[in-house]
Short mmCIF file of C-alpha atoms in Angstrom, two decimals:
data_model
loop_
_atom_site.label_atom_id
_atom_site.label_comp_id
_atom_site.label_asym_id
_atom_site.label_seq_id
_atom_site.Cartn_x
_atom_site.Cartn_y
_atom_site.Cartn_z
CA MET F 1 164.02 7.61 -65.10
CA GLY F 2 167.31 6.92 -63.36
CA LEU F 3 167.98 7.48 -59.68
CA PHE F 4 170.26 10.42 -60.43
CA SER F 5 167.74 12.25 -62.54
CA ILE F 6 165.07 11.74 -59.87
CA PHE F 7 167.50 13.20 -57.36
CA ILE F 8 168.36 16.22 -59.52
CA SER F 9 164.70 16.74 -60.30
CA SER F 10 163.62 17.05 -56.69
CA PHE F 11 166.86 18.78 -55.62
CA LEU F 12 166.97 21.61 -58.15
CA VAL F 13 164.50 21.52 -61.02
CA ASN F 14 161.38 20.81 -59.01
CA ASN F 15 162.74 22.09 -55.70
CA TYR F 16 160.11 21.37 -53.07
CA VAL F 17 160.24 24.81 -51.51
CA LEU F 18 160.99 27.10 -54.41
CA ALA F 19 159.17 25.36 -57.27
CA LYS F 20 156.44 23.34 -55.57
CA PHE F 21 155.92 25.76 -52.65
CA LEU F 22 155.78 23.04 -50.03
CA GLY F 23 157.08 23.57 -46.48
CA ILE F 24 156.97 27.37 -46.66
CA CYS F 25 156.12 27.71 -42.96
CA SER F 26 159.38 26.36 -41.61
CA PHE F 27 161.23 27.80 -44.62
CA LEU F 28 160.37 31.31 -43.40
CA GLY F 29 160.16 30.51 -39.69
CA VAL F 30 163.60 29.01 -39.12
CA SER F 31 165.64 30.97 -41.65
CA LYS F 32 166.72 33.81 -39.37
CA LYS F 33 170.07 32.27 -38.45
CA THR F 34 172.22 30.06 -40.63
CA GLU F 35 173.05 27.78 -37.71
CA THR F 36 169.43 26.92 -36.96
CA ALA F 37 168.64 26.72 -40.66
CA LYS F 38 171.35 24.08 -41.04
CA GLY F 39 169.94 22.12 -38.11
CA MET F 40 166.42 22.35 -39.49
CA GLY F 41 167.62 21.27 -42.93
CA LEU F 42 169.40 18.24 -41.48
CA ALA F 43 166.34 17.32 -39.42
CA VAL F 44 164.12 17.54 -42.50
CA ILE F 45 166.52 15.42 -44.58
CA PHE F 46 166.56 12.82 -41.82
CA VAL F 47 162.79 12.77 -41.41
CA MET F 48 162.24 12.71 -45.18
CA ILE F 49 164.49 9.72 -45.80
CA LEU F 50 163.04 7.78 -42.88
CA SER F 51 159.46 8.60 -43.79
CA SER F 52 160.05 7.77 -47.46
CA LEU F 53 161.20 4.32 -46.39
CA MET F 54 158.42 3.87 -43.84
CA THR F 55 155.64 5.11 -46.12
CA SER F 56 156.76 2.74 -48.90
CA ILE F 57 156.54 -0.18 -46.47
CA VAL F 58 153.25 0.99 -45.01
CA TYR F 59 151.83 1.40 -48.50
CA LYS F 60 152.70 -2.22 -49.29
CA ILE F 61 150.68 -3.27 -46.22
CA LEU F 62 147.79 -1.07 -47.30
CA VAL F 63 147.84 -2.71 -50.73
CA LEU F 64 147.72 -6.13 -49.07
CA LEU F 65 144.62 -5.11 -47.11
CA HIS F 66 143.02 -3.40 -50.16
CA VAL F 67 142.74 -0.12 -48.27
CA THR F 68 144.96 2.10 -50.44
CA PHE F 69 142.39 4.90 -50.11
CA LEU F 70 143.70 5.35 -46.55
CA SER F 71 147.21 6.20 -47.73
CA THR F 72 147.06 9.92 -46.86
CA LEU F 73 145.78 9.22 -43.35
CA ALA F 74 148.33 6.47 -42.81
CA PHE F 75 151.18 8.66 -44.07
CA VAL F 76 150.22 11.47 -41.72
CA LEU F 77 150.28 8.98 -38.86
CA VAL F 78 153.68 7.62 -39.90
CA ILE F 79 155.23 11.07 -40.29
CA ALA F 80 153.82 12.38 -37.01
CA SER F 81 155.15 9.40 -35.07
CA LEU F 82 158.52 9.64 -36.79
CA VAL F 83 158.87 13.30 -35.95
CA GLN F 84 158.00 12.59 -32.34
CA PHE F 85 160.64 9.90 -32.28
CA VAL F 86 163.24 12.16 -33.89
CA GLU F 87 162.44 14.89 -31.39
CA MET F 88 163.04 12.55 -28.47
CA VAL F 89 166.34 11.39 -29.92
CA VAL F 90 167.51 14.93 -30.68
CA LYS F 91 166.49 16.13 -27.20
CA LYS F 92 168.55 13.38 -25.62
CA THR F 93 171.61 13.49 -27.83
CA GLN F 94 171.76 17.11 -29.10
CA PRO F 95 170.23 19.42 -26.47
CA ALA F 96 171.68 22.55 -28.11
CA LEU F 97 170.16 21.69 -31.49
CA HIS F 98 166.86 20.87 -29.79
CA LYS F 99 166.84 24.26 -28.12
CA ALA F 100 167.69 26.03 -31.36
CA LEU F 101 164.97 24.28 -33.36
CA GLY F 102 162.43 24.90 -30.62
CA ILE F 103 158.86 24.68 -31.79
CA PHE F 104 159.86 24.00 -35.39
CA LEU F 105 160.94 20.44 -34.80
CA PRO F 106 157.41 19.34 -33.84
CA LEU F 107 156.22 21.48 -36.73
CA ILE F 108 157.94 19.14 -39.20
CA THR F 109 154.94 16.95 -38.37
CA THR F 110 152.81 19.35 -40.30
CA ASN F 111 155.52 20.22 -42.80
CA CYS F 112 153.72 19.58 -46.07
CA ALA F 113 157.04 19.00 -47.84
CA VAL F 114 157.38 15.68 -46.02
CA LEU F 115 153.82 14.53 -46.68
CA GLY F 116 154.05 15.92 -50.23
CA MET F 117 157.20 13.87 -50.84
CA ALA F 118 155.47 10.70 -49.64
CA LEU F 119 152.42 11.33 -51.79
CA ILE F 120 154.49 12.22 -54.87
CA ASN F 121 156.45 8.97 -54.43
CA LEU F 122 153.09 7.23 -54.60
CA GLN F 123 151.73 9.25 -57.48
CA GLU F 124 154.82 8.72 -59.63
CA GLY F 125 154.87 5.03 -58.84
CA TYR F 126 158.43 5.14 -57.50
CA THR F 127 160.06 2.02 -56.13
CA ILE F 128 161.62 2.13 -52.67
CA MET F 129 165.03 3.09 -54.11
CA ASP F 130 163.47 5.75 -56.37
CA GLY F 131 161.59 7.06 -53.37
CA LEU F 132 164.78 7.30 -51.32
CA ALA F 133 166.50 9.24 -54.11
CA ASN F 134 163.49 11.53 -54.27
CA ALA F 135 163.52 12.01 -50.48
CA LEU F 136 167.25 12.76 -50.42
CA GLY F 137 166.83 15.28 -53.23
CA ALA F 138 163.82 16.88 -51.60
CA GLY F 139 165.54 17.13 -48.21
CA LEU F 140 168.77 18.51 -49.64
CA GLY F 141 166.76 20.89 -51.80
CA PHE F 142 164.92 22.11 -48.70
CA MET F 143 168.22 22.54 -46.86
CA LEU F 144 169.77 24.39 -49.81
CA ALA F 145 166.84 26.78 -50.02
CA ILE F 146 166.61 27.46 -46.29
CA VAL F 147 170.37 27.93 -45.81
CA LEU F 148 170.55 30.29 -48.80
CA LEU F 149 167.63 32.34 -47.49
CA SER F 150 169.04 32.45 -43.95
CA GLY F 151 172.36 33.77 -45.26
CA LEU F 152 170.54 36.51 -47.14
CA ARG F 153 168.36 37.34 -44.15
CA GLU F 154 171.35 37.56 -41.82
CA ARG F 155 172.86 40.18 -44.10
CA MET F 156 169.59 42.07 -44.44
CA GLU F 157 169.35 42.32 -40.65
CA ASP F 158 172.32 44.69 -40.66
CA ASN F 159 170.92 46.92 -43.39
CA ASP F 160 169.94 50.22 -41.82
CA ASN F 161 168.74 51.77 -45.08
CA MET F 162 165.77 49.46 -45.38
CA PRO F 163 162.36 51.15 -45.10
CA LEU F 164 160.54 50.25 -41.90
CA ALA F 165 157.57 48.89 -43.84
CA LEU F 166 159.77 46.26 -45.52
CA LYS F 167 161.78 45.16 -42.48
CA GLY F 168 161.47 41.58 -41.29
CA LEU F 169 158.98 39.30 -42.96
CA PRO F 170 158.02 41.47 -45.99
CA ILE F 171 161.55 41.66 -47.37
CA SER F 172 162.04 37.96 -46.61
CA LEU F 173 158.97 37.11 -48.70
CA VAL F 174 160.23 39.28 -51.56
CA THR F 175 163.64 37.58 -51.32
CA ALA F 176 162.06 34.14 -51.29
CA GLY F 177 160.05 35.09 -54.38
CA LEU F 178 163.21 36.23 -56.19
CA MET F 179 164.96 33.00 -55.20
CA SER F 180 162.04 31.09 -56.61
CA ILE F 181 162.34 32.94 -59.91
CA ALA F 182 166.08 32.23 -59.93
CA PHE F 183 165.40 28.52 -59.48
CA LEU F 184 163.10 28.72 -62.50
CA GLY F 185 166.34 28.88 -64.44
CA PHE F 186 166.82 25.15 -63.79
CA SER F 187 163.58 24.24 -65.56
CA GLY F 188 164.15 22.08 -68.59
CA LEU F 189 167.55 20.93 -67.29
CA GLY F 190 168.16 17.45 -68.69
CA GLY F 191 164.58 17.30 -69.99
CA LEU F 192 163.07 17.22 -66.48
CA MET R 1 128.02 -4.96 -48.04
CA ASP R 2 131.28 -6.72 -47.49
CA ILE R 3 132.17 -6.57 -43.79
CA ASN R 4 135.87 -6.64 -44.73
CA ASN R 5 135.52 -3.10 -46.07
CA LEU R 6 134.93 -2.00 -42.52
CA ILE R 7 137.32 -4.28 -40.70
CA TYR R 8 140.46 -3.86 -42.82
CA PRO R 9 140.74 -0.08 -42.47
CA VAL R 10 140.25 -0.41 -38.72
CA ILE R 11 142.92 -3.11 -38.54
CA ALA R 12 145.32 -1.14 -40.74
CA ILE R 13 145.06 2.26 -39.04
CA GLY R 14 144.34 0.95 -35.55
CA GLY R 15 147.25 -1.49 -35.76
CA MET R 16 149.60 1.21 -36.97
CA GLY R 17 148.49 3.50 -34.20
CA LEU R 18 149.03 0.77 -31.64
CA ILE R 19 152.50 -0.12 -32.90
CA PHE R 20 153.62 3.51 -33.11
CA GLY R 21 152.18 4.19 -29.68
CA VAL R 22 154.12 1.33 -28.11
CA VAL R 23 157.34 2.34 -29.89
CA LEU R 24 156.97 5.99 -28.88
CA GLY R 25 156.14 5.04 -25.31
CA TYR R 26 159.27 2.91 -25.14
CA ALA R 27 161.35 5.64 -26.75
CA ASN R 28 160.02 8.16 -24.27
CA LYS R 29 161.35 6.03 -21.40
CA LYS R 30 164.58 5.22 -23.18
CA PHE R 31 165.37 8.79 -24.24
CA HIS R 32 163.97 10.45 -21.16
CA VAL R 33 165.74 13.69 -20.28
CA PRO R 34 165.46 14.50 -16.59
CA VAL R 35 164.22 18.06 -16.02
CA ASP R 36 164.70 19.98 -12.85
CA PRO R 37 161.49 19.44 -10.82
CA LYS R 38 161.56 23.12 -9.89
CA ILE R 39 160.94 24.24 -13.49
CA PRO R 40 157.29 23.12 -13.65
CA LEU R 41 156.72 24.63 -10.18
CA VAL R 42 158.13 28.00 -11.18
CA ARG R 43 156.25 27.80 -14.45
CA ALA R 44 153.00 27.24 -12.55
CA ALA R 45 153.66 30.28 -10.38
CA LEU R 46 154.05 32.53 -13.42
CA PRO R 47 150.90 34.18 -14.79
CA SER R 48 151.16 32.66 -18.33
CA ALA R 49 150.82 36.02 -20.04
CA ASN R 50 153.75 35.15 -22.34
CA CYS R 51 154.24 38.85 -22.92
CA GLY R 52 158.04 38.78 -23.04
CA ALA R 53 158.46 41.69 -20.62
CA CYS R 54 161.09 39.70 -18.70
CA GLY R 55 163.24 39.54 -21.83
CA TYR R 56 162.71 35.82 -22.38
CA PRO R 57 160.52 34.34 -25.12
CA GLY R 58 157.59 33.39 -22.94
CA CYS R 59 156.99 32.09 -19.43
CA ASP R 60 158.49 28.65 -20.15
CA ALA R 61 161.85 30.12 -21.09
CA TYR R 62 161.86 32.46 -18.09
CA ALA R 63 161.03 29.60 -15.70
CA ALA R 64 163.93 27.57 -17.09
CA ALA R 65 166.27 30.57 -16.78
CA VAL R 66 165.20 31.20 -13.18
CA VAL R 67 165.83 27.63 -12.12
CA GLN R 68 169.24 27.61 -13.83
CA CYS R 69 170.06 30.78 -11.88
CA ASP R 70 170.67 32.71 -15.11
CA THR R 71 168.57 35.64 -14.04
CA THR R 72 166.90 37.45 -11.18
CA LEU R 73 163.55 36.34 -9.81
CA ASN R 74 161.62 39.59 -10.00
CA LEU R 75 161.54 40.17 -13.75
CA CYS R 76 157.90 39.20 -14.18
CA THR R 77 156.13 42.55 -14.29
CA VAL R 78 152.71 40.99 -14.83
CA GLY R 79 152.84 39.02 -11.60
CA GLY R 80 154.62 41.74 -9.69
CA SER R 81 155.98 41.24 -6.20
CA SER R 82 153.57 38.46 -5.20
CA VAL R 83 154.79 36.19 -7.99
CA ALA R 84 158.41 37.10 -7.24
CA GLU R 85 157.87 36.06 -3.64
CA GLU R 86 156.25 32.82 -4.72
CA ILE R 87 159.18 32.01 -7.00
CA GLY R 88 161.54 32.96 -4.18
CA GLU R 89 159.82 30.42 -1.94
CA ILE R 90 160.25 27.68 -4.54
CA MET R 91 163.90 28.56 -5.07
CA GLY R 92 164.51 29.01 -1.38
CA VAL R 93 165.81 32.57 -1.53
CA SER R 94 164.34 35.86 -0.42
CA VAL R 95 163.51 38.47 -3.01
CA GLU R 96 163.58 42.20 -2.58
CA SER R 97 160.74 43.39 -4.74
CA ASP R 98 160.91 46.49 -6.89
CA SER R 99 158.24 49.12 -6.54
CA PRO R 100 155.55 48.44 -9.15
CA GLN R 101 155.79 50.47 -12.31
CA VAL R 102 153.22 51.70 -14.75
CA ALA R 103 153.38 53.04 -18.31
CA PHE R 104 152.84 56.75 -18.74
CA VAL R 105 152.19 58.79 -21.91
CA LYS R 106 154.08 62.08 -21.76
CA CYS R 107 151.55 64.15 -23.68
CA LYS R 108 148.29 65.84 -22.85
CA GLY R 109 147.89 67.65 -26.16
CA THR R 110 144.30 66.62 -26.84
CA CYS R 111 142.40 67.70 -29.94
CA SER R 112 141.16 70.93 -28.34
CA VAL R 113 144.52 72.22 -27.08
CA ALA R 114 147.09 71.05 -29.66
CA LYS R 115 147.11 72.17 -33.29
CA GLU R 116 147.42 70.03 -36.39
CA LYS R 117 149.68 70.97 -39.32
CA TYR R 118 147.56 69.26 -41.97
CA VAL R 119 144.91 66.62 -42.41
CA TYR R 120 146.56 63.22 -42.50
CA ASP R 121 144.78 60.74 -44.73
CA GLY R 122 147.19 57.80 -44.76
CA ILE R 123 147.43 54.50 -42.92
CA MET R 124 146.10 54.98 -39.40
CA ASP R 125 149.20 53.80 -37.60
CA CYS R 126 151.79 55.90 -35.76
CA ARG R 127 154.73 54.12 -37.31
CA GLN R 128 153.37 54.94 -40.76
CA ALA R 129 152.26 58.48 -39.93
CA ILE R 130 155.70 59.38 -38.61
CA ILE R 131 157.24 59.15 -42.08
CA ALA R 132 154.82 61.80 -43.34
CA PRO R 133 156.38 65.31 -43.66
CA GLY R 134 157.13 66.90 -40.30
CA GLY R 135 156.87 63.59 -38.45
CA GLY R 136 153.10 63.34 -38.64
CA PRO R 137 150.12 65.69 -38.73
CA LYS R 138 150.52 67.08 -35.23
CA ALA R 139 151.96 70.61 -35.09
CA CYS R 140 154.10 69.55 -32.13
CA SER R 141 156.54 67.02 -33.55
CA ASP R 142 157.08 65.41 -30.13
CA GLY R 143 153.40 64.92 -29.29
CA CYS R 144 151.09 61.95 -29.38
CA MET R 145 149.42 61.55 -32.78
CA GLY R 146 146.72 59.26 -31.43
CA PHE R 147 146.84 56.63 -34.19
CA ALA R 148 146.72 53.95 -31.52
CA SER R 149 149.78 51.83 -32.33
CA CYS R 150 150.29 51.44 -28.59
CA VAL R 151 146.63 50.52 -28.05
CA ARG R 152 147.02 47.67 -30.53
CA ALA R 153 150.34 46.64 -28.98
CA CYS R 154 148.80 46.38 -25.51
CA GLU R 155 147.59 42.91 -24.73
CA PHE R 156 146.03 43.94 -21.45
CA ASN R 157 143.55 46.58 -22.64
CA ALA R 158 145.40 49.19 -20.61
CA LEU R 159 145.65 51.90 -23.26
CA HIS R 160 142.91 53.96 -24.83
CA ILE R 161 142.88 56.90 -27.19
CA ILE R 162 140.89 59.61 -25.47
CA ASP R 163 140.36 62.87 -27.30
CA GLY R 164 143.25 62.17 -29.67
CA VAL R 165 145.88 61.21 -27.09
CA ALA R 166 146.82 57.81 -25.69
CA VAL R 167 146.00 57.36 -22.02
CA VAL R 168 147.14 54.53 -19.77
CA TYR R 169 144.48 52.88 -17.68
CA LYS R 170 146.60 52.32 -14.61
CA ASP R 171 144.72 49.38 -13.12
CA ASN R 172 145.15 47.26 -16.25
CA CYS R 173 148.79 48.15 -16.89
CA VAL R 174 151.24 45.36 -16.05
CA ALA R 175 154.36 47.29 -17.11
CA CYS R 176 155.31 44.84 -19.85
CA GLY R 177 156.76 47.69 -21.91
CA ALA R 178 155.19 46.69 -25.24
CA CYS R 179 153.86 50.23 -25.76
CA VAL R 180 157.21 51.80 -24.86
CA THR R 181 158.90 49.83 -27.62
CA ILE R 182 156.29 50.50 -30.26
CA CYS R 183 155.83 54.26 -29.82
CA PRO R 184 157.84 55.91 -32.65
CA LYS R 185 158.01 59.18 -30.73
CA ASP R 186 159.33 57.62 -27.49
CA LEU R 187 156.43 59.23 -25.68
CA ILE R 188 155.72 56.41 -23.28
CA GLU R 189 157.95 55.67 -20.32
CA MET R 190 157.79 53.54 -17.22
CA VAL R 191 157.22 55.48 -14.01
CA PRO R 192 156.72 54.27 -10.44
CA ALA R 193 153.04 53.57 -9.91
CA SER R 194 153.11 55.60 -6.70
CA GLN R 195 154.40 58.70 -8.51
CA GLU R 196 151.63 61.29 -8.46
CA VAL R 197 153.27 64.34 -10.00
CA LEU R 198 154.41 63.95 -13.59
CA ILE R 199 155.39 66.15 -16.49
CA GLU R 200 152.89 65.51 -19.22
CA CYS R 201 154.93 66.86 -22.09
CA ASN R 202 157.68 65.56 -24.33
CA SER R 203 158.44 68.68 -26.35
CA LYS R 204 162.11 69.58 -26.64
CA SER R 205 161.35 72.72 -28.64
CA LYS R 206 161.90 76.27 -27.42
CA GLY R 207 159.12 77.97 -25.45
CA LYS R 208 157.81 80.08 -28.33
CA SER R 209 157.19 77.24 -30.75
CA VAL R 210 155.73 75.06 -27.99
CA LYS R 211 153.27 77.82 -27.19
CA ASP R 212 152.34 78.24 -30.86
CA ASN R 213 151.54 74.55 -31.22
CA CYS R 214 149.96 73.57 -27.94
CA SER R 215 148.53 75.41 -24.98
CA VAL R 216 149.49 72.77 -22.38
CA GLY R 217 153.12 72.12 -23.37
CA CYS R 218 156.26 72.58 -21.27
CA ILE R 219 157.70 75.91 -22.39
CA GLY R 220 160.90 75.51 -20.43
CA CYS R 221 160.28 78.52 -18.13
CA THR R 222 162.11 76.77 -15.23
CA MET R 223 159.55 77.97 -12.68
CA CYS R 224 159.09 74.44 -11.40
CA VAL R 225 162.85 74.06 -10.96
CA LYS R 226 162.92 77.16 -8.77
CA VAL R 227 159.82 76.34 -6.75
CA CYS R 228 160.70 72.73 -5.96
CA PRO R 229 161.77 72.46 -2.30
CA GLU R 230 163.59 69.17 -2.85
CA ASP R 231 165.52 70.19 -6.00
CA ALA R 232 163.91 67.23 -7.70
CA ILE R 233 163.34 68.93 -11.07
CA VAL R 234 166.01 69.68 -13.68
CA MET R 235 165.75 71.09 -17.20
CA VAL R 236 166.95 68.80 -20.00
CA ASN R 237 166.61 70.07 -23.60
CA ASN R 238 163.98 72.70 -22.71
CA LEU R 239 161.95 70.11 -20.88
CA ALA R 240 161.48 69.69 -17.14
CA VAL R 241 162.42 66.25 -15.80
CA ILE R 242 161.43 64.98 -12.34
CA ASP R 243 163.78 62.85 -10.29
CA PHE R 244 161.37 60.28 -8.84
CA GLU R 245 163.75 59.43 -6.00
CA LYS R 246 163.72 62.97 -4.62
CA CYS R 247 160.09 63.90 -5.36
CA THR R 248 157.83 64.07 -2.31
CA HIS R 249 154.57 64.64 -4.26
CA CYS R 250 154.12 68.05 -2.62
CA GLY R 251 152.56 69.44 -5.79
CA ALA R 252 154.24 72.86 -5.58
CA CYS R 253 155.43 72.57 -9.19
CA ALA R 254 152.00 71.57 -10.44
CA ALA R 255 150.49 74.60 -8.76
CA LYS R 256 153.14 76.94 -10.21
CA CYS R 257 153.30 75.60 -13.79
CA PRO R 258 151.86 78.33 -16.07
CA THR R 259 150.72 75.94 -18.80
CA LYS R 260 149.67 73.14 -16.45
CA ALA R 261 152.09 70.77 -18.17
CA ILE R 262 152.82 69.38 -14.72
CA SER R 263 149.89 67.74 -13.03
CA LYS R 264 148.81 64.70 -11.10
CA PRO R 265 147.81 62.83 -14.20
CA LEU R 266 148.08 59.22 -13.12
CA LYS R 267 145.30 59.75 -10.63
CA ASP R 268 143.08 62.03 -12.70
CA ARG R 269 143.59 60.36 -16.04
CA ALA R 270 142.90 56.94 -14.58
CA ASN R 271 139.51 58.23 -13.59
CA ILE R 272 138.86 59.62 -17.05
CA SER R 273 139.75 56.34 -18.68
CA GLU R 274 137.64 54.46 -16.20
CA THR R 275 134.57 56.33 -17.33
CA ALA R 276 135.63 55.86 -20.93
CA THR R 277 135.97 52.13 -20.50
CA ASN R 278 132.59 51.96 -18.87
CA LYS R 279 131.07 53.76 -21.83
CA GLU R 280 132.44 51.13 -24.22
#
C-alpha cells in the first residue's frame, strides 16, 4: 500500500474518531469552541507524528532486546513523556493556547487515538515512513472531526427551540453519531 | 529459566524511564514559566470547594484572577469574610466584607396545606416535571414541587425535602447559588443570613386562586404593607416583597399576615431541618 493510500485511509475512510471510535473523550470535551478545537487538533497532530516516530524507534530497541511483549507499556511511557514535553513547550511559547486547552492537553496522554495509532502501526507492520503517513492522516482526521463538530455545536448553542432534555451533551452525542454515519460514506473508497 | 528474560525488560523499561525522566527534568528547567508566588498562597487560603460560586471555574482560576487583580477579593462565598480577610492580607489590601448570605426557598406549601392538580408519575426531577401540563403537579404553579433537583445540586448537604417542600439547612449553606440556578420555578433566592422575617411565598396569582390552591400563600391583601412601620414592604405582582435594607425584624407583618405567609422561617425551619437531619 502506498503512502498516499495509508494517509487517506486513516484520514477519511478509517477515521480514528468517527470510524474507529478512538479519542472520543477529547473529541467531545474540547469541541465547544472552534478556536480551542483547532488548538487541540494541532496538538494531537503534533503529538501523533512525534510519537509515531518515537514508538517506531523504541520498537526497534525492543526487538533488539527480544522484549516485544512490552510494546504497549513502552508506548504508553513514550506518549506520556512526549505529552508532558509538549505541554511544557506550549506553556512557555503559547500561553493563550495552553490556557484554552486547559486540562485536555495532559489528557492527550490518555488519548487512546495516539496509543491506538502506535499499536496499529505495529499491527500493520508499517515502516517508519508508512507510520508517519498514518500518524499524519490520523491527526488530521482527528482535527477534521473535532473542528466540524465544534462548528456544529457552536451553532446549536444559539438554538432556543431545542428541548431542555437534549441541550448540551445529548445533542452533541447525537450529532457525533450522525457525523459517524456520514463518514461511513467513505467506506470502500479506493478499495480501502 | 534464562535470567535474560528478567534483566532485558528491566533494562528496556527502566532505561527508557530514566532517559525520559532526565529529558523532562531538563525541559522543566529550560521551559520554566515563572508564576507569581502569591498565586499558590491565595490558592492555599481558599477552601478548595471548587463550587464555582465566584464565577471562575474552580479555586485555581479564582486564585489566579485575584493575584492578577482581575476581580474583587470577597467572591468566595464558601470561605466567607475570614477567607476574604486572609486573601486581603496576602495581597496587602483591606477588604470590606459583605454580610453573609444564605439560600432561601420561597414556599411553605407542604403536602398538608397545598393542593395537587394530578398525580405526577414521570421522572422525579423538577426540570422534567415542569414540562408536564400546568407546570407540574402542584395546584399552585409557582410553588415548590419537591422533586429535589436543588437537593441533588447542593454539594454541601444544605437542602432537604421536608413534607414535600425544599428547606435550606442554614448552617450548611455556603451561598454558592447552585440551587438558585437549578430551580426551574426561580423559587430560591439569596437573602442576608441575619434576615429573620421573610415572605415564604412565590405566587404571583390573584388572592382568590392562591386561596383555592394553598392555605398559606400570599393573597396580596396588602395588610403587611400598611402595618409595616418602616415602609419596608411593597407589593409586586400580587406578592409582598421585603426590602432587607429597611427591615428592622420587628415582626409586625408576620403577626398581621392572615395566611401566615410571612414568618420567621430561617430560624424556625433551620430547627426543623436540624431534627430531620438527625433522624437520617
